[in-house]
């Protein structure tokens, strides 16, 4: 028996199975399975992205497979990196290269090396990451995107990160959506949705030249409603300077939303938080700002009114670039 064209509104749904009468043997019968499929179209592409891919000179195209984790690239060459047509099961570590373009793909958070699902290292030009889906169905304690490229501009757009898992004890294991622990010259983020039960984006410096300017627009970071496992995490956007001091680089925030850990306030979901002794955040009308730091814009209490900036189905294997430049 097949029933088609059932229209459902958004949200939780209930289904009841009712039998009118017993069969000839006195029993109702057996139900082998109930299968659901959606005929809804994929989400329509959003408006254009802010940053186009960099211009490439005689680029080399590299087709990744699901089991190759490390690629050594020539720092004087440009590259187009293509993900396989199925979920990539091991990390993607790109070491070197000048300008790099990644558009679309599905990456899992793999076990093993702690450097992240996507690890960008020692690039010299502009790295463009667009339309990538990173999921943590294996519940591995690891970052999604790790960066060690203090000479590079990194552009991350229309990226979705689902279900990161971390913990504080007995051994700290960060689970950051983005973590430029090795540095980045300039970080540009436009349209990103990320969830983690430990931490969202973590920006901290070991020396003054490690991280340059940061631009974040149309981004929502979500702490899941049920911590698994419950932990001491929950800072979804973190800025700290050298030796834990106050942040000193230019940051621009526009339409950035944080959905806090259950029971936590917005003022205790960003760092420096409301209790910081030197550069505390101020929260007014569910918007957080740092008046004493070079951070322009605010962080708003999520979720965003229009839903995720990168809904499920936009990023991934069937990603379609929406175009570039301001409308």
PDB file of C-alpha atoms in Angstrom:
ATOM      1  CA  UNK A   1       0.000   0.000   0.000  1.00  0.00           C
ATOM      2  CA  UNK A   2       1.444   3.335  -1.068  1.00  0.00           C
ATOM      3  CA  UNK A   3       0.113   6.738  -0.087  1.00  0.00           C
ATOM      4  CA  UNK A   4       1.419   9.681  -2.052  1.00  0.00           C
ATOM      5  CA  UNK A   5       1.314  13.478  -1.915  1.00  0.00           C
ATOM      6  CA  UNK A   6       0.966  13.837   1.852  1.00  0.00           C
ATOM      7  CA  UNK A   7       1.561  17.472   2.782  1.00  0.00           C
ATOM      8  CA  UNK A   8       3.297  18.012   6.147  1.00  0.00           C
ATOM      9  CA  UNK A   9       4.062  21.260   7.890  1.00  0.00           C
ATOM     10  CA  UNK A  10       7.428  21.819   9.567  1.00  0.00           C
ATOM     11  CA  UNK A  11       8.012  20.338  13.016  1.00  0.00           C
ATOM     12  CA  UNK A  12       7.287  17.096  14.859  1.00  0.00           C
ATOM     13  CA  UNK A  13       4.681  14.820  13.290  1.00  0.00           C
ATOM     14  CA  UNK A  14       2.635  11.950  14.751  1.00  0.00           C
ATOM     15  CA  UNK A  15       1.340   8.950  12.818  1.00  0.00           C
ATOM     16  CA  UNK A  16      -1.183   6.412  14.088  1.00  0.00           C
ATOM     17  CA  UNK A  17      -1.667   2.960  12.554  1.00  0.00           C
ATOM     18  CA  UNK A  18      -5.243   1.652  13.027  1.00  0.00           C
ATOM     19  CA  UNK A  19      -6.566  -1.833  12.159  1.00  0.00           C
ATOM     20  CA  UNK A  20     -10.294  -2.060  11.427  1.00  0.00           C
ATOM     21  CA  UNK A  21     -10.704  -5.772  12.206  1.00  0.00           C
ATOM     22  CA  UNK A  22      -8.875  -9.030  12.813  1.00  0.00           C
ATOM     23  CA  UNK A  23      -8.123 -11.375   9.945  1.00  0.00           C
ATOM     24  CA  UNK A  24      -9.647 -14.818   9.475  1.00  0.00           C
ATOM     25  CA  UNK A  25      -7.142 -16.407  11.876  1.00  0.00           C
ATOM     26  CA  UNK A  26      -8.028 -13.990  14.658  1.00  0.00           C
ATOM     27  CA  UNK A  27      -4.945 -11.807  14.256  1.00  0.00           C
ATOM     28  CA  UNK A  28      -4.470  -8.383  12.719  1.00  0.00           C
ATOM     29  CA  UNK A  29      -1.463  -9.342  10.593  1.00  0.00           C
ATOM     30  CA  UNK A  30       2.209  -8.470  10.238  1.00  0.00           C
ATOM     31  CA  UNK A  31       3.734  -5.076   9.391  1.00  0.00           C
ATOM     32  CA  UNK A  32       7.129  -5.582   7.809  1.00  0.00           C
ATOM     33  CA  UNK A  33       8.112  -1.960   7.407  1.00  0.00           C
ATOM     34  CA  UNK A  34       6.975   1.630   7.016  1.00  0.00           C
ATOM     35  CA  UNK A  35       9.112   3.642   4.643  1.00  0.00           C
ATOM     36  CA  UNK A  36       9.063   7.426   4.139  1.00  0.00           C
ATOM     37  CA  UNK A  37      10.452   9.374   1.218  1.00  0.00           C
ATOM     38  CA  UNK A  38      10.389  13.056   0.397  1.00  0.00           C
ATOM     39  CA  UNK A  39       9.473  14.483  -2.953  1.00  0.00           C
ATOM     40  CA  UNK A  40      10.286  17.998  -1.834  1.00  0.00           C
ATOM     41  CA  UNK A  41      12.857  19.772  -3.995  1.00  0.00           C
ATOM     42  CA  UNK A  42      16.287  20.588  -2.648  1.00  0.00           C
ATOM     43  CA  UNK A  43      16.532  23.994  -0.990  1.00  0.00           C
ATOM     44  CA  UNK A  44      16.796  26.771  -3.534  1.00  0.00           C
ATOM     45  CA  UNK A  45      20.229  28.397  -3.802  1.00  0.00           C
ATOM     46  CA  UNK A  46      20.495  31.495  -1.670  1.00  0.00           C
ATOM     47  CA  UNK A  47      21.592  34.867  -2.935  1.00  0.00           C
ATOM     48  CA  UNK A  48      25.110  35.324  -4.184  1.00  0.00           C
ATOM     49  CA  UNK A  49      28.178  34.816  -2.031  1.00  0.00           C
ATOM     50  CA  UNK A  50      30.491  37.659  -1.128  1.00  0.00           C
ATOM     51  CA  UNK A  51      33.774  36.226  -2.389  1.00  0.00           C
ATOM     52  CA  UNK A  52      34.472  34.561  -5.708  1.00  0.00           C
ATOM     53  CA  UNK A  53      37.177  31.915  -6.018  1.00  0.00           C
ATOM     54  CA  UNK A  54      40.632  33.334  -6.709  1.00  0.00           C
ATOM     55  CA  UNK A  55      41.899  33.585 -10.262  1.00  0.00           C
ATOM     56  CA  UNK A  56      44.012  30.516 -10.991  1.00  0.00           C
ATOM     57  CA  UNK A  57      47.079  30.249 -13.243  1.00  0.00           C
ATOM     58  CA  UNK A  58      47.479  26.891 -15.018  1.00  0.00           C
ATOM     59  CA  UNK A  59      45.818  25.046 -12.123  1.00  0.00           C
ATOM     60  CA  UNK A  60      46.325  21.367 -11.492  1.00  0.00           C
ATOM     61  CA  UNK A  61      43.129  19.441 -10.771  1.00  0.00           C
ATOM     62  CA  UNK A  62      43.353  16.787  -8.074  1.00  0.00           C
ATOM     63  CA  UNK A  63      40.540  14.250  -7.740  1.00  0.00           C
ATOM     64  CA  UNK A  64      40.440  12.957  -4.172  1.00  0.00           C
ATOM     65  CA  UNK A  65      39.271   9.468  -3.301  1.00  0.00           C
ATOM     66  CA  UNK A  66      37.589   8.388  -0.086  1.00  0.00           C
ATOM     67  CA  UNK A  67      40.729   6.909   1.472  1.00  0.00           C
ATOM     68  CA  UNK A  68      43.553   9.392   0.711  1.00  0.00           C
ATOM     69  CA  UNK A  69      44.272  11.681   3.641  1.00  0.00           C
ATOM     70  CA  UNK A  70      47.446  13.678   2.778  1.00  0.00           C
ATOM     71  CA  UNK A  71      48.411  15.728  -0.266  1.00  0.00           C
ATOM     72  CA  UNK A  72      51.712  17.582  -0.574  1.00  0.00           C
ATOM     73  CA  UNK A  73      51.256  20.552  -2.920  1.00  0.00           C
ATOM     74  CA  UNK A  74      53.722  22.871  -4.646  1.00  0.00           C
ATOM     75  CA  UNK A  75      53.618  26.302  -2.997  1.00  0.00           C
ATOM     76  CA  UNK A  76      54.170  27.946  -6.405  1.00  0.00           C
ATOM     77  CA  UNK A  77      51.231  26.233  -8.125  1.00  0.00           C
ATOM     78  CA  UNK A  78      47.448  26.681  -8.117  1.00  0.00           C
ATOM     79  CA  UNK A  79      45.064  23.773  -7.542  1.00  0.00           C
ATOM     80  CA  UNK A  80      41.452  22.710  -7.971  1.00  0.00           C
ATOM     81  CA  UNK A  81      40.591  20.056  -5.385  1.00  0.00           C
ATOM     82  CA  UNK A  82      37.622  17.825  -6.215  1.00  0.00           C
ATOM     83  CA  UNK A  83      36.015  15.650  -3.558  1.00  0.00           C
ATOM     84  CA  UNK A  84      34.781  12.150  -4.479  1.00  0.00           C
ATOM     85  CA  UNK A  85      31.133  11.573  -5.397  1.00  0.00           C
ATOM     86  CA  UNK A  86      30.525   9.934  -2.026  1.00  0.00           C
ATOM     87  CA  UNK A  87      31.339  10.821   1.571  1.00  0.00           C
ATOM     88  CA  UNK A  88      35.089  10.990   2.194  1.00  0.00           C
ATOM     89  CA  UNK A  89      35.937   8.789   5.168  1.00  0.00           C
ATOM     90  CA  UNK A  90      39.437   9.972   6.086  1.00  0.00           C
ATOM     91  CA  UNK A  91      40.714  13.471   6.784  1.00  0.00           C
ATOM     92  CA  UNK A  92      41.663  15.853   3.996  1.00  0.00           C
ATOM     93  CA  UNK A  93      45.112  17.325   4.736  1.00  0.00           C
ATOM     94  CA  UNK A  94      46.321  19.795   2.121  1.00  0.00           C
ATOM     95  CA  UNK A  95      49.948  20.756   2.740  1.00  0.00           C
ATOM     96  CA  UNK A  96      51.231  23.630   0.621  1.00  0.00           C
ATOM     97  CA  UNK A  97      49.942  25.144  -2.587  1.00  0.00           C
ATOM     98  CA  UNK A  98      49.372  28.729  -3.629  1.00  0.00           C
ATOM     99  CA  UNK A  99      45.735  29.359  -4.595  1.00  0.00           C
ATOM    100  CA  UNK A 100      43.338  26.460  -3.927  1.00  0.00           C
ATOM    101  CA  UNK A 101      39.666  26.069  -4.854  1.00  0.00           C
ATOM    102  CA  UNK A 102      37.313  23.510  -3.260  1.00  0.00           C
ATOM    103  CA  UNK A 103      33.647  23.596  -4.304  1.00  0.00           C
ATOM    104  CA  UNK A 104      31.211  20.999  -2.964  1.00  0.00           C
ATOM    105  CA  UNK A 105      31.853  17.664  -1.299  1.00  0.00           C
ATOM    106  CA  UNK A 106      31.007  15.602   1.771  1.00  0.00           C
ATOM    107  CA  UNK A 107      33.660  15.017   4.438  1.00  0.00           C
ATOM    108  CA  UNK A 108      33.293  12.923   7.576  1.00  0.00           C
ATOM    109  CA  UNK A 109      35.125  13.647  10.822  1.00  0.00           C
ATOM    110  CA  UNK A 110      37.592  10.736  10.916  1.00  0.00           C
ATOM    111  CA  UNK A 111      39.229   8.907  13.778  1.00  0.00           C
ATOM    112  CA  UNK A 112      42.980   9.072  14.287  1.00  0.00           C
ATOM    113  CA  UNK A 113      44.975  12.235  13.651  1.00  0.00           C
ATOM    114  CA  UNK A 114      43.840  15.191  15.740  1.00  0.00           C
ATOM    115  CA  UNK A 115      44.382  17.911  13.120  1.00  0.00           C
ATOM    116  CA  UNK A 116      40.773  18.152  11.935  1.00  0.00           C
ATOM    117  CA  UNK A 117      38.507  16.779   9.217  1.00  0.00           C
ATOM    118  CA  UNK A 118      39.819  19.411   6.783  1.00  0.00           C
ATOM    119  CA  UNK A 119      43.360  20.600   7.542  1.00  0.00           C
ATOM    120  CA  UNK A 120      44.793  23.534   5.565  1.00  0.00           C
ATOM    121  CA  UNK A 121      48.532  23.980   6.052  1.00  0.00           C
ATOM    122  CA  UNK A 122      51.259  26.250   4.652  1.00  0.00           C
ATOM    123  CA  UNK A 123      49.313  27.771   1.752  1.00  0.00           C
ATOM    124  CA  UNK A 124      50.654  31.039   0.262  1.00  0.00           C
ATOM    125  CA  UNK A 125      47.719  32.515  -1.655  1.00  0.00           C
ATOM    126  CA  UNK A 126      43.929  32.297  -1.304  1.00  0.00           C
ATOM    127  CA  UNK A 127      42.148  29.107  -0.256  1.00  0.00           C
ATOM    128  CA  UNK A 128      38.481  29.009  -1.281  1.00  0.00           C
ATOM    129  CA  UNK A 129      36.286  26.408   0.482  1.00  0.00           C
ATOM    130  CA  UNK A 130      32.656  26.465  -0.645  1.00  0.00           C
ATOM    131  CA  UNK A 131      29.665  24.162  -0.345  1.00  0.00           C
ATOM    132  CA  UNK A 132      31.425  21.553   1.791  1.00  0.00           C
ATOM    133  CA  UNK A 133      29.411  19.405   4.193  1.00  0.00           C
ATOM    134  CA  UNK A 134      31.283  18.031   7.227  1.00  0.00           C
ATOM    135  CA  UNK A 135      29.395  15.557   9.395  1.00  0.00           C
ATOM    136  CA  UNK A 136      30.333  13.701  12.545  1.00  0.00           C
ATOM    137  CA  UNK A 137      28.110  10.633  12.302  1.00  0.00           C
ATOM    138  CA  UNK A 138      30.936   8.624  13.869  1.00  0.00           C
ATOM    139  CA  UNK A 139      30.968  10.893  16.950  1.00  0.00           C
ATOM    140  CA  UNK A 140      34.729  11.475  16.796  1.00  0.00           C
ATOM    141  CA  UNK A 141      36.265  14.087  19.130  1.00  0.00           C
ATOM    142  CA  UNK A 142      37.948  16.401  16.660  1.00  0.00           C
ATOM    143  CA  UNK A 143      37.771  19.817  14.962  1.00  0.00           C
ATOM    144  CA  UNK A 144      36.009  20.255  11.642  1.00  0.00           C
ATOM    145  CA  UNK A 145      38.302  22.805   9.927  1.00  0.00           C
ATOM    146  CA  UNK A 146      41.844  23.364  11.214  1.00  0.00           C
ATOM    147  CA  UNK A 147      44.123  26.020   9.717  1.00  0.00           C
ATOM    148  CA  UNK A 148      47.906  26.437   9.894  1.00  0.00           C
ATOM    149  CA  UNK A 149      48.435  28.966   7.099  1.00  0.00           C
ATOM    150  CA  UNK A 150      49.507  32.349   8.397  1.00  0.00           C
ATOM    151  CA  UNK A 151      50.462  33.538   4.894  1.00  0.00           C
ATOM    152  CA  UNK A 152      47.095  32.690   3.313  1.00  0.00           C
ATOM    153  CA  UNK A 153      43.658  34.227   2.904  1.00  0.00           C
ATOM    154  CA  UNK A 154      41.044  31.553   3.671  1.00  0.00           C
ATOM    155  CA  UNK A 155      37.479  31.951   2.362  1.00  0.00           C
ATOM    156  CA  UNK A 156      34.827  29.630   3.832  1.00  0.00           C
ATOM    157  CA  UNK A 157      31.353  29.986   2.326  1.00  0.00           C
ATOM    158  CA  UNK A 158      28.113  27.952   2.277  1.00  0.00           C
ATOM    159  CA  UNK A 159      29.686  25.354   4.576  1.00  0.00           C
ATOM    160  CA  UNK A 160      27.722  23.208   7.024  1.00  0.00           C
ATOM    161  CA  UNK A 161      29.251  21.326   9.977  1.00  0.00           C
ATOM    162  CA  UNK A 162      27.038  18.859  11.863  1.00  0.00           C
ATOM    163  CA  UNK A 163      27.383  17.212  15.264  1.00  0.00           C
ATOM    164  CA  UNK A 164      30.886  17.880  16.576  1.00  0.00           C
ATOM    165  CA  UNK A 165      31.646  16.192  19.896  1.00  0.00           C
ATOM    166  CA  UNK A 166      34.272  17.265  22.457  1.00  0.00           C
ATOM    167  CA  UNK A 167      34.979  17.152  26.176  1.00  0.00           C
ATOM    168  CA  UNK A 168      36.966  18.884  28.895  1.00  0.00           C
ATOM    169  CA  UNK A 169      37.869  15.980  31.199  1.00  0.00           C
ATOM    170  CA  UNK A 170      39.604  13.647  31.813  1.00  0.00           C
ATOM    171  CA  UNK A 171      41.566  14.844  28.769  1.00  0.00           C
ATOM    172  CA  UNK A 172      40.625  18.028  26.964  1.00  0.00           C
ATOM    173  CA  UNK A 173      39.438  17.378  23.422  1.00  0.00           C
ATOM    174  CA  UNK A 174      38.298  20.484  21.581  1.00  0.00           C
ATOM    175  CA  UNK A 175      35.621  20.128  18.926  1.00  0.00           C
ATOM    176  CA  UNK A 176      35.766  23.439  17.103  1.00  0.00           C
ATOM    177  CA  UNK A 177      33.876  24.246  13.936  1.00  0.00           C
ATOM    178  CA  UNK A 178      36.870  26.377  12.853  1.00  0.00           C
ATOM    179  CA  UNK A 179      40.210  26.492  14.651  1.00  0.00           C
ATOM    180  CA  UNK A 180      43.119  28.463  13.063  1.00  0.00           C
ATOM    181  CA  UNK A 181      45.566  27.239  15.692  1.00  0.00           C
ATOM    182  CA  UNK A 182      48.567  27.694  13.375  1.00  0.00           C
ATOM    183  CA  UNK A 183      47.555  31.103  12.072  1.00  0.00           C
ATOM    184  CA  UNK A 184      45.848  32.689   9.087  1.00  0.00           C
ATOM    185  CA  UNK A 185      46.542  35.984   7.309  1.00  0.00           C
ATOM    186  CA  UNK A 186      42.870  36.781   6.746  1.00  0.00           C
ATOM    187  CA  UNK A 187      39.785  34.679   7.455  1.00  0.00           C
ATOM    188  CA  UNK A 188      36.582  35.319   5.518  1.00  0.00           C
ATOM    189  CA  UNK A 189      33.400  33.470   6.441  1.00  0.00           C
ATOM    190  CA  UNK A 190      30.090  33.954   4.665  1.00  0.00           C
ATOM    191  CA  UNK A 191      27.138  31.673   5.285  1.00  0.00           C
ATOM    192  CA  UNK A 192      28.069  28.940   7.696  1.00  0.00           C
ATOM    193  CA  UNK A 193      26.043  26.704  10.001  1.00  0.00           C
ATOM    194  CA  UNK A 194      27.920  24.694  12.623  1.00  0.00           C
ATOM    195  CA  UNK A 195      27.010  22.629  15.682  1.00  0.00           C
ATOM    196  CA  UNK A 196      29.253  21.406  18.488  1.00  0.00           C
ATOM    197  CA  UNK A 197      28.679  20.231  22.042  1.00  0.00           C
ATOM    198  CA  UNK A 198      31.999  21.778  23.064  1.00  0.00           C
ATOM    199  CA  UNK A 199      32.986  24.911  21.161  1.00  0.00           C
ATOM    200  CA  UNK A 200      32.188  26.842  18.004  1.00  0.00           C
ATOM    201  CA  UNK A 201      34.967  29.029  16.579  1.00  0.00           C
ATOM    202  CA  UNK A 202      38.154  29.348  18.594  1.00  0.00           C
ATOM    203  CA  UNK A 203      40.508  32.254  17.870  1.00  0.00           C
ATOM    204  CA  UNK A 204      43.557  32.572  20.093  1.00  0.00           C
ATOM    205  CA  UNK A 205      47.159  33.597  19.412  1.00  0.00           C
ATOM    206  CA  UNK A 206      50.572  32.453  20.566  1.00  0.00           C
ATOM    207  CA  UNK A 207      52.363  35.402  18.959  1.00  0.00           C
ATOM    208  CA  UNK A 208      51.280  38.806  17.581  1.00  0.00           C
ATOM    209  CA  UNK A 209      51.532  37.839  13.887  1.00  0.00           C
ATOM    210  CA  UNK A 210      49.660  34.579  14.080  1.00  0.00           C
ATOM    211  CA  UNK A 211      46.133  35.664  13.095  1.00  0.00           C
ATOM    212  CA  UNK A 212      45.208  38.701  11.021  1.00  0.00           C
ATOM    213  CA  UNK A 213      41.772  40.146  10.282  1.00  0.00           C
ATOM    214  CA  UNK A 214      38.557  38.143  10.560  1.00  0.00           C
ATOM    215  CA  UNK A 215      35.257  38.728   8.749  1.00  0.00           C
ATOM    216  CA  UNK A 216      32.169  36.668   9.674  1.00  0.00           C
ATOM    217  CA  UNK A 217      28.738  37.205   8.115  1.00  0.00           C
ATOM    218  CA  UNK A 218      25.493  35.190   8.008  1.00  0.00           C
ATOM    219  CA  UNK A 219      26.704  32.533  10.420  1.00  0.00           C
ATOM    220  CA  UNK A 220      24.946  30.531  13.133  1.00  0.00           C
ATOM    221  CA  UNK A 221      26.689  28.361  15.715  1.00  0.00           C
ATOM    222  CA  UNK A 222      24.575  25.895  17.661  1.00  0.00           C
ATOM    223  CA  UNK A 223      25.138  24.002  20.886  1.00  0.00           C
ATOM    224  CA  UNK A 224      22.868  20.914  20.630  1.00  0.00           C
ATOM    225  CA  UNK A 225      19.862  20.872  22.955  1.00  0.00           C
ATOM    226  CA  UNK A 226      20.939  17.653  24.691  1.00  0.00           C
ATOM    227  CA  UNK A 227      24.683  17.574  25.539  1.00  0.00           C
ATOM    228  CA  UNK A 228      26.257  14.240  24.753  1.00  0.00           C
ATOM    229  CA  UNK A 229      28.229  13.811  26.871  1.00  0.00           C
ATOM    230  CA  UNK A 230      27.447  16.706  29.255  1.00  0.00           C
ATOM    231  CA  UNK A 231      30.551  18.825  29.436  1.00  0.00           C
ATOM    232  CA  UNK A 232      32.121  22.108  30.473  1.00  0.00           C
ATOM    233  CA  UNK A 233      32.102  23.396  26.906  1.00  0.00           C
ATOM    234  CA  UNK A 234      29.730  25.955  25.526  1.00  0.00           C
ATOM    235  CA  UNK A 235      31.752  28.978  24.347  1.00  0.00           C
ATOM    236  CA  UNK A 236      30.562  29.202  20.763  1.00  0.00           C
ATOM    237  CA  UNK A 237      32.733  32.163  19.733  1.00  0.00           C
ATOM    238  CA  UNK A 238      36.083  32.736  21.437  1.00  0.00           C
ATOM    239  CA  UNK A 239      38.617  35.579  21.023  1.00  0.00           C
ATOM    240  CA  UNK A 240      41.763  35.803  23.131  1.00  0.00           C
ATOM    241  CA  UNK A 241      45.096  37.486  22.463  1.00  0.00           C
ATOM    242  CA  UNK A 242      48.695  36.534  23.118  1.00  0.00           C
ATOM    243  CA  UNK A 243      49.180  34.742  26.461  1.00  0.00           C
ATOM    244  CA  UNK A 244      45.446  34.885  27.110  1.00  0.00           C
ATOM    245  CA  UNK A 245      45.275  38.676  26.914  1.00  0.00           C
ATOM    246  CA  UNK A 246      42.600  40.740  25.207  1.00  0.00           C
ATOM    247  CA  UNK A 247      42.088  40.349  21.470  1.00  0.00           C
ATOM    248  CA  UNK A 248      43.825  43.015  19.325  1.00  0.00           C
ATOM    249  CA  UNK A 249      43.072  42.235  15.647  1.00  0.00           C
ATOM    250  CA  UNK A 250      40.278  43.689  13.516  1.00  0.00           C
ATOM    251  CA  UNK A 251      37.096  41.591  13.472  1.00  0.00           C
ATOM    252  CA  UNK A 252      33.879  42.321  11.594  1.00  0.00           C
ATOM    253  CA  UNK A 253      30.673  40.521  12.632  1.00  0.00           C
ATOM    254  CA  UNK A 254      27.401  40.771  10.715  1.00  0.00           C
ATOM    255  CA  UNK A 255      24.331  38.596  11.333  1.00  0.00           C
ATOM    256  CA  UNK A 256      26.211  36.180  13.579  1.00  0.00           C
ATOM    257  CA  UNK A 257      23.991  34.063  15.862  1.00  0.00           C
ATOM    258  CA  UNK A 258      24.752  31.760  18.779  1.00  0.00           C
ATOM    259  CA  UNK A 259      22.369  29.178  20.229  1.00  0.00           C
ATOM    260  CA  UNK A 260      23.769  28.566  23.740  1.00  0.00           C
ATOM    261  CA  UNK A 261      24.233  25.441  25.765  1.00  0.00           C
ATOM    262  CA  UNK A 262      21.019  24.585  27.644  1.00  0.00           C
ATOM    263  CA  UNK A 263      20.865  26.753  30.748  1.00  0.00           C
ATOM    264  CA  UNK A 264      23.616  29.145  29.615  1.00  0.00           C
ATOM    265  CA  UNK A 265      23.132  32.799  28.781  1.00  0.00           C
ATOM    266  CA  UNK A 266      24.445  34.549  25.696  1.00  0.00           C
ATOM    267  CA  UNK A 267      26.930  36.413  27.914  1.00  0.00           C
ATOM    268  CA  UNK A 268      28.414  33.093  29.069  1.00  0.00           C
ATOM    269  CA  UNK A 269      28.482  31.604  25.552  1.00  0.00           C
ATOM    270  CA  UNK A 270      31.111  33.951  24.079  1.00  0.00           C
ATOM    271  CA  UNK A 271      34.641  34.848  25.214  1.00  0.00           C
ATOM    272  CA  UNK A 272      35.605  37.218  26.718  1.00  0.00           C
ATOM    273  CA  UNK A 273      32.403  36.611  28.657  1.00  0.00           C
ATOM    274  CA  UNK A 274      30.433  38.913  30.944  1.00  0.00           C
ATOM    275  CA  UNK A 275      32.672  38.086  33.921  1.00  0.00           C
ATOM    276  CA  UNK A 276      36.020  38.788  32.235  1.00  0.00           C
ATOM    277  CA  UNK A 277      38.130  41.164  34.336  1.00  0.00           C
ATOM    278  CA  UNK A 278      39.684  43.214  31.491  1.00  0.00           C
ATOM    279  CA  UNK A 279      37.569  43.118  28.326  1.00  0.00           C
ATOM    280  CA  UNK A 280      34.140  41.786  29.254  1.00  0.00           C
ATOM    281  CA  UNK A 281      31.366  41.435  26.714  1.00  0.00           C
ATOM    282  CA  UNK A 282      28.255  43.563  27.157  1.00  0.00           C
ATOM    283  CA  UNK A 283      24.828  42.088  26.411  1.00  0.00           C
ATOM    284  CA  UNK A 284      21.841  44.290  25.634  1.00  0.00           C
ATOM    285  CA  UNK A 285      18.560  43.136  24.098  1.00  0.00           C
ATOM    286  CA  UNK A 286      20.009  39.699  23.323  1.00  0.00           C
ATOM    287  CA  UNK A 287      22.988  41.143  21.457  1.00  0.00           C
ATOM    288  CA  UNK A 288      26.589  40.794  22.672  1.00  0.00           C
ATOM    289  CA  UNK A 289      29.320  43.339  21.863  1.00  0.00           C
ATOM    290  CA  UNK A 290      32.871  44.064  23.025  1.00  0.00           C
ATOM    291  CA  UNK A 291      33.208  47.864  23.367  1.00  0.00           C
ATOM    292  CA  UNK A 292      36.850  47.645  24.474  1.00  0.00           C
ATOM    293  CA  UNK A 293      38.030  45.418  21.612  1.00  0.00           C
ATOM    294  CA  UNK A 294      38.475  46.009  17.858  1.00  0.00           C
ATOM    295  CA  UNK A 295      35.458  43.794  17.172  1.00  0.00           C
ATOM    296  CA  UNK A 296      32.829  45.520  15.069  1.00  0.00           C
ATOM    297  CA  UNK A 297      29.253  44.294  15.087  1.00  0.00           C
ATOM    298  CA  UNK A 298      27.464  42.003  17.511  1.00  0.00           C
ATOM    299  CA  UNK A 299      26.683  38.375  18.275  1.00  0.00           C
ATOM    300  CA  UNK A 300      22.951  37.762  18.502  1.00  0.00           C
ATOM    301  CA  UNK A 301      21.029  35.190  20.502  1.00  0.00           C
ATOM    302  CA  UNK A 302      20.001  32.430  18.108  1.00  0.00           C
ATOM    303  CA  UNK A 303      18.538  30.759  16.282  1.00  0.00           C
ATOM    304  CA  UNK A 304      18.351  33.130  13.300  1.00  0.00           C
ATOM    305  CA  UNK A 305      14.790  34.236  12.494  1.00  0.00           C
ATOM    306  CA  UNK A 306      14.974  32.685   9.030  1.00  0.00           C
ATOM    307  CA  UNK A 307      16.527  29.389  10.136  1.00  0.00           C
ATOM    308  CA  UNK A 308      19.989  28.024   9.404  1.00  0.00           C
ATOM    309  CA  UNK A 309      22.091  30.064   7.028  1.00  0.00           C
ATOM    310  CA  UNK A 310      23.151  26.792   5.388  1.00  0.00           C
ATOM    311  CA  UNK A 311      20.120  24.472   5.655  1.00  0.00           C
ATOM    312  CA  UNK A 312      20.455  20.734   5.312  1.00  0.00           C
ATOM    313  CA  UNK A 313      20.691  19.841   1.634  1.00  0.00           C
ATOM    314  CA  UNK A 314      22.508  22.951   0.446  1.00  0.00           C
ATOM    315  CA  UNK A 315      26.126  21.924   1.057  1.00  0.00           C
ATOM    316  CA  UNK A 316      27.408  18.510   0.049  1.00  0.00           C
ATOM    317  CA  UNK A 317      27.704  16.254  -2.973  1.00  0.00           C
ATOM    318  CA  UNK A 318      25.073  18.015  -5.090  1.00  0.00           C
ATOM    319  CA  UNK A 319      26.104  21.551  -4.217  1.00  0.00           C
ATOM    320  CA  UNK A 320      25.264  24.274  -6.737  1.00  0.00           C
ATOM    321  CA  UNK A 321      27.227  27.562  -6.481  1.00  0.00           C
ATOM    322  CA  UNK A 322      24.803  30.526  -6.313  1.00  0.00           C
ATOM    323  CA  UNK A 323      27.176  33.063  -7.874  1.00  0.00           C
ATOM    324  CA  UNK A 324      29.290  35.797  -6.370  1.00  0.00           C
ATOM    325  CA  UNK A 325      29.310  39.483  -5.576  1.00  0.00           C
ATOM    326  CA  UNK A 326      26.878  41.835  -3.922  1.00  0.00           C
ATOM    327  CA  UNK A 327      23.414  41.875  -5.574  1.00  0.00           C
TER     328      UNK A 327
END
